[in-house]
PDB file of C-alpha atoms in Angstrom:
ATOM      1  CA  MET A   1      -1.282   5.896   5.018  1.00  0.00           C
ATOM      2  CA  ILE A   2       2.321   7.008   5.141  1.00  0.00           C
ATOM      3  CA  ALA A   3       3.818   7.883   8.500  1.00  0.00           C
ATOM      4  CA  ALA A   4       7.417   8.881   7.934  1.00  0.00           C
ATOM      5  CA  ARG A   5      10.470   8.004   5.936  1.00  0.00           C
ATOM      6  CA  ASP A   6      12.018   4.987   7.583  1.00  0.00           C
ATOM      7  CA  ASN A   7      15.653   5.677   6.681  1.00  0.00           C
ATOM      8  CA  ASP A   8      17.868   7.515   4.225  1.00  0.00           C
ATOM      9  CA  ARG A   9      18.965   4.478   2.243  1.00  0.00           C
ATOM     10  CA  HIS A  10      17.957   4.271  -1.422  1.00  0.00           C
ATOM     11  CA  PHE A  11      16.418   0.973  -2.515  1.00  0.00           C
ATOM     12  CA  THR A  12      15.973  -0.653  -5.885  1.00  0.00           C
ATOM     13  CA  PRO A  13      12.641  -2.484  -6.198  1.00  0.00           C
ATOM     14  CA  GLU A  14      14.434  -5.835  -5.809  1.00  0.00           C
ATOM     15  CA  GLU A  15      16.214  -4.670  -2.634  1.00  0.00           C
ATOM     16  CA  TYR A  16      12.930  -3.293  -1.317  1.00  0.00           C
ATOM     17  CA  PHE A  17      11.042  -6.586  -1.882  1.00  0.00           C
ATOM     18  CA  SER A  18      13.768  -8.577  -0.144  1.00  0.00           C
ATOM     19  CA  TRP A  19      14.075  -6.102   2.720  1.00  0.00           C
ATOM     20  CA  GLU A  20      10.348  -5.647   3.284  1.00  0.00           C
ATOM     21  CA  GLU A  21       9.556  -9.350   3.575  1.00  0.00           C
ATOM     22  CA  LYS A  22      11.733  -9.360   6.708  1.00  0.00           C
ATOM     23  CA  GLN A  23       9.937  -6.374   8.292  1.00  0.00           C
ATOM     24  CA  LEU A  24       7.068  -6.491  10.756  1.00  0.00           C
ATOM     25  CA  GLU A  25       5.359  -3.455   9.186  1.00  0.00           C
ATOM     26  CA  LYS A  26       4.440  -2.584   5.614  1.00  0.00           C
ATOM     27  CA  HIS A  27       6.430   0.062   3.772  1.00  0.00           C
ATOM     28  CA  GLU A  28       5.794   1.975   0.567  1.00  0.00           C
ATOM     29  CA  LEU A  29       8.661   2.598  -1.857  1.00  0.00           C
ATOM     30  CA  ILE A  30       8.621   6.097  -3.338  1.00  0.00           C
ATOM     31  CA  ASP A  31      11.528   7.400  -5.398  1.00  0.00           C
ATOM     32  CA  GLY A  32      13.935   4.890  -3.860  1.00  0.00           C
ATOM     33  CA  ARG A  33      12.990   5.637  -0.252  1.00  0.00           C
ATOM     34  CA  VAL A  34      10.891   3.495   2.056  1.00  0.00           C
ATOM     35  CA  TYR A  35       8.082   4.931   4.145  1.00  0.00           C
ATOM     36  CA  ALA A  36       6.557   3.055   7.071  1.00  0.00           C
ATOM     37  CA  MET A  37       2.792   2.658   6.931  1.00  0.00           C
ATOM     38  CA  SER A  38       1.000   3.962  10.001  1.00  0.00           C
ATOM     39  CA  GLY A  39      -1.948   2.253  11.596  1.00  0.00           C
ATOM     40  CA  GLY A  40      -5.491   3.475  11.097  1.00  0.00           C
ATOM     41  CA  THR A  41      -8.546   4.119  13.214  1.00  0.00           C
ATOM     42  CA  GLN A  42     -11.542   1.833  13.642  1.00  0.00           C
ATOM     43  CA  ASN A  43     -13.517   4.012  11.224  1.00  0.00           C
ATOM     44  CA  HIS A  44     -10.711   3.907   8.670  1.00  0.00           C
ATOM     45  CA  SER A  45     -10.594   0.118   8.795  1.00  0.00           C
ATOM     46  CA  ALA A  46     -14.385  -0.347   8.786  1.00  0.00           C
ATOM     47  CA  ILE A  47     -14.884   2.005   5.834  1.00  0.00           C
ATOM     48  CA  ALA A  48     -12.190   0.169   3.847  1.00  0.00           C
ATOM     49  CA  ILE A  49     -13.907  -3.145   4.656  1.00  0.00           C
ATOM     50  CA  ASN A  50     -17.291  -1.750   3.550  1.00  0.00           C
ATOM     51  CA  PHE A  51     -15.744  -0.753   0.213  1.00  0.00           C
ATOM     52  CA  LEU A  52     -14.077  -4.134  -0.137  1.00  0.00           C
ATOM     53  CA  LEU A  53     -17.238  -6.112   0.607  1.00  0.00           C
ATOM     54  CA  SER A  54     -19.471  -3.991  -1.647  1.00  0.00           C
ATOM     55  CA  ILE A  55     -17.055  -4.138  -4.558  1.00  0.00           C
ATOM     56  CA  ARG A  56     -16.253  -7.840  -4.094  1.00  0.00           C
ATOM     57  CA  SER A  57     -19.937  -8.732  -4.090  1.00  0.00           C
ATOM     58  CA  HIS A  58     -20.485  -6.722  -7.276  1.00  0.00           C
ATOM     59  CA  LEU A  59     -17.493  -8.247  -9.091  1.00  0.00           C
ATOM     60  CA  ARG A  60     -18.198 -11.866  -8.184  1.00  0.00           C
ATOM     61  CA  GLY A  61     -18.017 -14.010 -11.321  1.00  0.00           C
ATOM     62  CA  SER A  62     -16.230 -11.335 -13.392  1.00  0.00           C
ATOM     63  CA  ASN A  63     -12.624 -11.325 -14.556  1.00  0.00           C
ATOM     64  CA  CYS A  64     -11.874  -8.469 -12.122  1.00  0.00           C
ATOM     65  CA  ASN A  65     -10.182  -8.846  -8.751  1.00  0.00           C
ATOM     66  CA  VAL A  66     -10.441  -6.629  -5.680  1.00  0.00           C
ATOM     67  CA  PHE A  67      -7.631  -6.405  -3.129  1.00  0.00           C
ATOM     68  CA  ASN A  68      -7.184  -4.897   0.319  1.00  0.00           C
ATOM     69  CA  SER A  69      -4.244  -2.926   1.689  1.00  0.00           C
ATOM     70  CA  ASP A  70      -2.055  -6.033   1.900  1.00  0.00           C
ATOM     71  CA  LEU A  71      -1.310  -5.902  -1.836  1.00  0.00           C
ATOM     72  CA  LYS A  72       1.076  -3.393  -3.367  1.00  0.00           C
ATOM     73  CA  VAL A  73       0.329  -1.356  -6.479  1.00  0.00           C
ATOM     74  CA  ASN A  74       3.269  -0.597  -8.744  1.00  0.00           C
ATOM     75  CA  ILE A  75       2.917   2.891 -10.158  1.00  0.00           C
ATOM     76  CA  LEU A  76       3.221   2.190 -13.870  1.00  0.00           C
ATOM     77  CA  ASN A  77       6.615   2.867 -15.459  1.00  0.00           C
ATOM     78  CA  THR A  78       8.190   3.771 -12.121  1.00  0.00           C
ATOM     79  CA  PRO A  79      10.033   1.901  -9.348  1.00  0.00           C
ATOM     80  CA  ASN A  80       7.360   3.093  -6.868  1.00  0.00           C
ATOM     81  CA  TYR A  81       5.067   0.812  -4.868  1.00  0.00           C
ATOM     82  CA  THR A  82       2.140   1.825  -2.663  1.00  0.00           C
ATOM     83  CA  TYR A  83      -0.445   0.103  -0.472  1.00  0.00           C
ATOM     84  CA  PRO A  84      -3.866   1.603  -1.262  1.00  0.00           C
ATOM     85  CA  ASP A  85      -6.741   0.670   1.025  1.00  0.00           C
ATOM     86  CA  VAL A  86      -8.588  -1.044  -1.841  1.00  0.00           C
ATOM     87  CA  SER A  87      -7.586  -1.690  -5.455  1.00  0.00           C
ATOM     88  CA  VAL A  88      -9.356  -3.323  -8.392  1.00  0.00           C
ATOM     89  CA  THR A  89      -7.824  -4.726 -11.529  1.00  0.00           C
ATOM     90  CA  CYS A  90      -9.520  -6.271 -14.542  1.00  0.00           C
ATOM     91  CA  ASP A  91      -6.270  -6.617 -16.492  1.00  0.00           C
ATOM     92  CA  ASN A  92      -4.934 -10.131 -17.089  1.00  0.00           C
ATOM     93  CA  ARG A  93      -1.339  -8.844 -16.928  1.00  0.00           C
ATOM     94  CA  ASP A  94      -1.845  -8.408 -13.187  1.00  0.00           C
ATOM     95  CA  ARG A  95      -2.153 -12.179 -12.791  1.00  0.00           C
ATOM     96  CA  GLU A  96       1.552 -12.516 -13.641  1.00  0.00           C
ATOM     97  CA  ASN A  97       2.857 -11.276 -10.274  1.00  0.00           C
ATOM     98  CA  ALA A  98       1.787 -12.500  -6.852  1.00  0.00           C
ATOM     99  CA  ILE A  99       2.999  -9.565  -4.740  1.00  0.00           C
ATOM    100  CA  TYR A 100       1.729  -6.510  -6.645  1.00  0.00           C
ATOM    101  CA  ILE A 101      -0.530  -5.273  -9.425  1.00  0.00           C
ATOM    102  CA  THR A 102       0.321  -2.600 -11.983  1.00  0.00           C
ATOM    103  CA  TYR A 103      -2.885  -1.973 -13.951  1.00  0.00           C
ATOM    104  CA  PRO A 104      -5.655  -1.046 -11.489  1.00  0.00           C
ATOM    105  CA  CYS A 105      -8.804   0.540 -12.877  1.00  0.00           C
ATOM    106  CA  LEU A 106      -9.971   1.671  -9.422  1.00  0.00           C
ATOM    107  CA  ILE A 107      -8.060   2.689  -6.297  1.00  0.00           C
ATOM    108  CA  VAL A 108      -9.625   3.635  -2.946  1.00  0.00           C
ATOM    109  CA  GLU A 109      -7.859   5.599  -0.237  1.00  0.00           C
ATOM    110  CA  VAL A 110      -9.631   6.222   3.077  1.00  0.00           C
ATOM    111  CA  LEU A 111      -8.457   9.629   4.213  1.00  0.00           C
ATOM    112  CA  SER A 112      -6.922  10.587   7.521  1.00  0.00           C
ATOM    113  CA  ASP A 113      -5.824  14.009   8.719  1.00  0.00           C
ATOM    114  CA  SER A 114      -2.156  13.074   8.309  1.00  0.00           C
ATOM    115  CA  THR A 115      -2.437  11.759   4.731  1.00  0.00           C
ATOM    116  CA  GLU A 116      -5.227  13.723   3.060  1.00  0.00           C
ATOM    117  CA  ALA A 117      -3.031  16.361   1.431  1.00  0.00           C
ATOM    118  CA  TYR A 118      -0.624  13.709   0.113  1.00  0.00           C
ATOM    119  CA  ASP A 119      -3.454  11.449  -1.142  1.00  0.00           C
ATOM    120  CA  ARG A 120      -5.114  14.356  -2.986  1.00  0.00           C
ATOM    121  CA  GLY A 121      -1.856  15.805  -4.300  1.00  0.00           C
ATOM    122  CA  LYS A 122       1.391  13.973  -4.927  1.00  0.00           C
ATOM    123  CA  LYS A 123      -0.038  10.463  -4.660  1.00  0.00           C
ATOM    124  CA  PHE A 124      -2.793  11.217  -7.171  1.00  0.00           C
ATOM    125  CA  GLU A 125      -0.208  12.893  -9.414  1.00  0.00           C
ATOM    126  CA  LYS A 126       1.672   9.581  -9.529  1.00  0.00           C
ATOM    127  CA  TYR A 127      -1.404   7.349  -9.898  1.00  0.00           C
ATOM    128  CA  ARG A 128      -3.028   9.332 -12.695  1.00  0.00           C
ATOM    129  CA  ARG A 129      -0.146   8.585 -15.058  1.00  0.00           C
ATOM    130  CA  ASN A 130      -1.504   5.048 -15.361  1.00  0.00           C
ATOM    131  CA  PRO A 131      -3.717   4.821 -18.467  1.00  0.00           C
ATOM    132  CA  ASN A 132      -5.735   1.969 -16.900  1.00  0.00           C
ATOM    133  CA  LEU A 133      -6.807   3.980 -13.851  1.00  0.00           C
ATOM    134  CA  ILE A 134     -10.336   5.336 -14.283  1.00  0.00           C
ATOM    135  CA  ASP A 135     -11.526   6.007 -10.718  1.00  0.00           C
ATOM    136  CA  TYR A 136      -9.381   7.281  -7.840  1.00  0.00           C
ATOM    137  CA  VAL A 137     -11.637   7.290  -4.787  1.00  0.00           C
ATOM    138  CA  LEU A 138     -11.031   9.341  -1.646  1.00  0.00           C
ATOM    139  CA  ALA A 139     -13.331   8.498   1.255  1.00  0.00           C
ATOM    140  CA  SER A 140     -13.548  10.628   4.371  1.00  0.00           C
ATOM    141  CA  SER A 141     -13.233   8.880   7.725  1.00  0.00           C
ATOM    142  CA  ASP A 142     -14.708  11.914   9.535  1.00  0.00           C
ATOM    143  CA  GLU A 143     -18.040  12.287   7.703  1.00  0.00           C
ATOM    144  CA  VAL A 144     -20.151  10.684   4.985  1.00  0.00           C
ATOM    145  CA  ALA A 145     -18.258  12.134   2.036  1.00  0.00           C
ATOM    146  CA  ILE A 146     -16.577  10.616  -1.017  1.00  0.00           C
ATOM    147  CA  ASP A 147     -14.707  12.334  -3.832  1.00  0.00           C
ATOM    148  CA  ILE A 148     -13.942  10.388  -6.985  1.00  0.00           C
ATOM    149  CA  TYR A 149     -11.329  11.614  -9.400  1.00  0.00           C
ATOM    150  CA  HIS A 150     -12.773  10.106 -12.582  1.00  0.00           C
ATOM    151  CA  LYS A 151     -11.066   9.962 -15.969  1.00  0.00           C
ATOM    152  CA  ASN A 152     -13.741  10.664 -18.579  1.00  0.00           C
ATOM    153  CA  ASP A 153     -13.831   9.424 -22.182  1.00  0.00           C
ATOM    154  CA  ALA A 154     -11.789  12.444 -23.303  1.00  0.00           C
ATOM    155  CA  GLY A 155      -9.016  11.439 -20.870  1.00  0.00           C
ATOM    156  CA  GLU A 156      -9.690  14.410 -18.577  1.00  0.00           C
ATOM    157  CA  TRP A 157      -9.848  14.036 -14.812  1.00  0.00           C
ATOM    158  CA  VAL A 158     -13.031  15.372 -13.212  1.00  0.00           C
ATOM    159  CA  ILE A 159     -13.986  15.375  -9.531  1.00  0.00           C
ATOM    160  CA  LEU A 160     -17.305  13.813  -8.584  1.00  0.00           C
ATOM    161  CA  SER A 161     -18.353  14.570  -4.998  1.00  0.00           C
ATOM    162  CA  TYR A 162     -20.924  12.505  -3.116  1.00  0.00           C
ATOM    163  CA  ARG A 163     -22.606  13.221   0.209  1.00  0.00           C
ATOM    164  CA  GLU A 164     -25.373  11.760   2.392  1.00  0.00           C
ATOM    165  CA  GLY A 165     -28.449  10.570   0.496  1.00  0.00           C
ATOM    166  CA  GLU A 166     -26.643  10.226  -2.847  1.00  0.00           C
ATOM    167  CA  ARG A 167     -25.719   7.230  -4.985  1.00  0.00           C
ATOM    168  CA  VAL A 168     -22.021   6.734  -5.646  1.00  0.00           C
ATOM    169  CA  GLU A 169     -21.079   5.844  -9.229  1.00  0.00           C
ATOM    170  CA  PHE A 170     -17.956   3.766  -9.796  1.00  0.00           C
ATOM    171  CA  GLN A 171     -17.898   3.954 -13.573  1.00  0.00           C
ATOM    172  CA  SER A 172     -14.709   1.878 -13.828  1.00  0.00           C
ATOM    173  CA  ILE A 173     -16.560  -1.220 -12.626  1.00  0.00           C
ATOM    174  CA  ASN A 174     -20.147  -0.255 -13.486  1.00  0.00           C
ATOM    175  CA  LEU A 175     -21.287  -0.099  -9.860  1.00  0.00           C
ATOM    176  CA  SER A 176     -23.837   2.289  -8.378  1.00  0.00           C
ATOM    177  CA  LEU A 177     -24.837   2.155  -4.720  1.00  0.00           C
ATOM    178  CA  PRO A 178     -26.108   4.381  -1.903  1.00  0.00           C
ATOM    179  CA  ILE A 179     -23.264   6.149  -0.119  1.00  0.00           C
ATOM    180  CA  GLU A 180     -24.715   4.947   3.192  1.00  0.00           C
ATOM    181  CA  GLN A 181     -23.767   1.365   2.249  1.00  0.00           C
ATOM    182  CA  LEU A 182     -20.096   2.385   2.321  1.00  0.00           C
ATOM    183  CA  TYR A 183     -20.554   4.011   5.740  1.00  0.00           C
ATOM    184  CA  GLU A 184     -22.678   1.249   7.259  1.00  0.00           C
ATOM    185  CA  GLU A 185     -22.242   0.983  11.049  1.00  0.00           C
ATOM    186  CA  ILE A 186     -19.745   3.879  11.136  1.00  0.00           C
ATOM    187  CA  ILE A 187     -20.021   6.114  14.210  1.00  0.00           C
ATOM    188  CA  PHE A 188     -18.401   9.515  13.865  1.00  0.00           C
ATOM    189  CA  GLU A 189     -16.922  11.280  16.860  1.00  0.00           C
ATOM    190  CA  ARG A 190     -18.704  14.457  17.786  1.00  0.00           C
ATOM    191  CA  GLN A 191     -16.668  17.567  17.112  1.00  0.00           C
ATOM    192  CA  PRO A 192     -16.269  19.948  20.102  1.00  0.00           C
TER     193      PRO A 192
END
């Protein structure tokens, strides 16, 4: 989640890495500018953990790794770095750097009111340039609802929408599970 631009200074990736390790909060680097990451709700955090646990369990023993929002993703061929809620890489090149990955096959963002338009629009526009990315997952934190932007065999992006009672298909990692597993123990606030 991005809150607001932190300052007007332009950073190179090297300056950003050095600067950020001294900060108390996480910051994304987009087009030379740093953006402070805002905190999330209990539902946001719990949904991200449900994704992480389900995917980690499925990938155990494989050459793939799943990461939480503490690990940066470098947007391929750019000086931009983001903190998705969950990322998965099966690419050995991502073992070369300890502080970020560059070749994720799956990225999960848990949506909030303040970031949904950005996550669906400009952020996806940046992510989809990566030829390794197959599934870009957007999970609602207000209802049982998941949209997956999936790159098919023809290289076209299609939207797969899942709701209550359906099985979610993560084709990038060959995982199918009931959507309720990803929303386990989530209590939604009643709308007025």
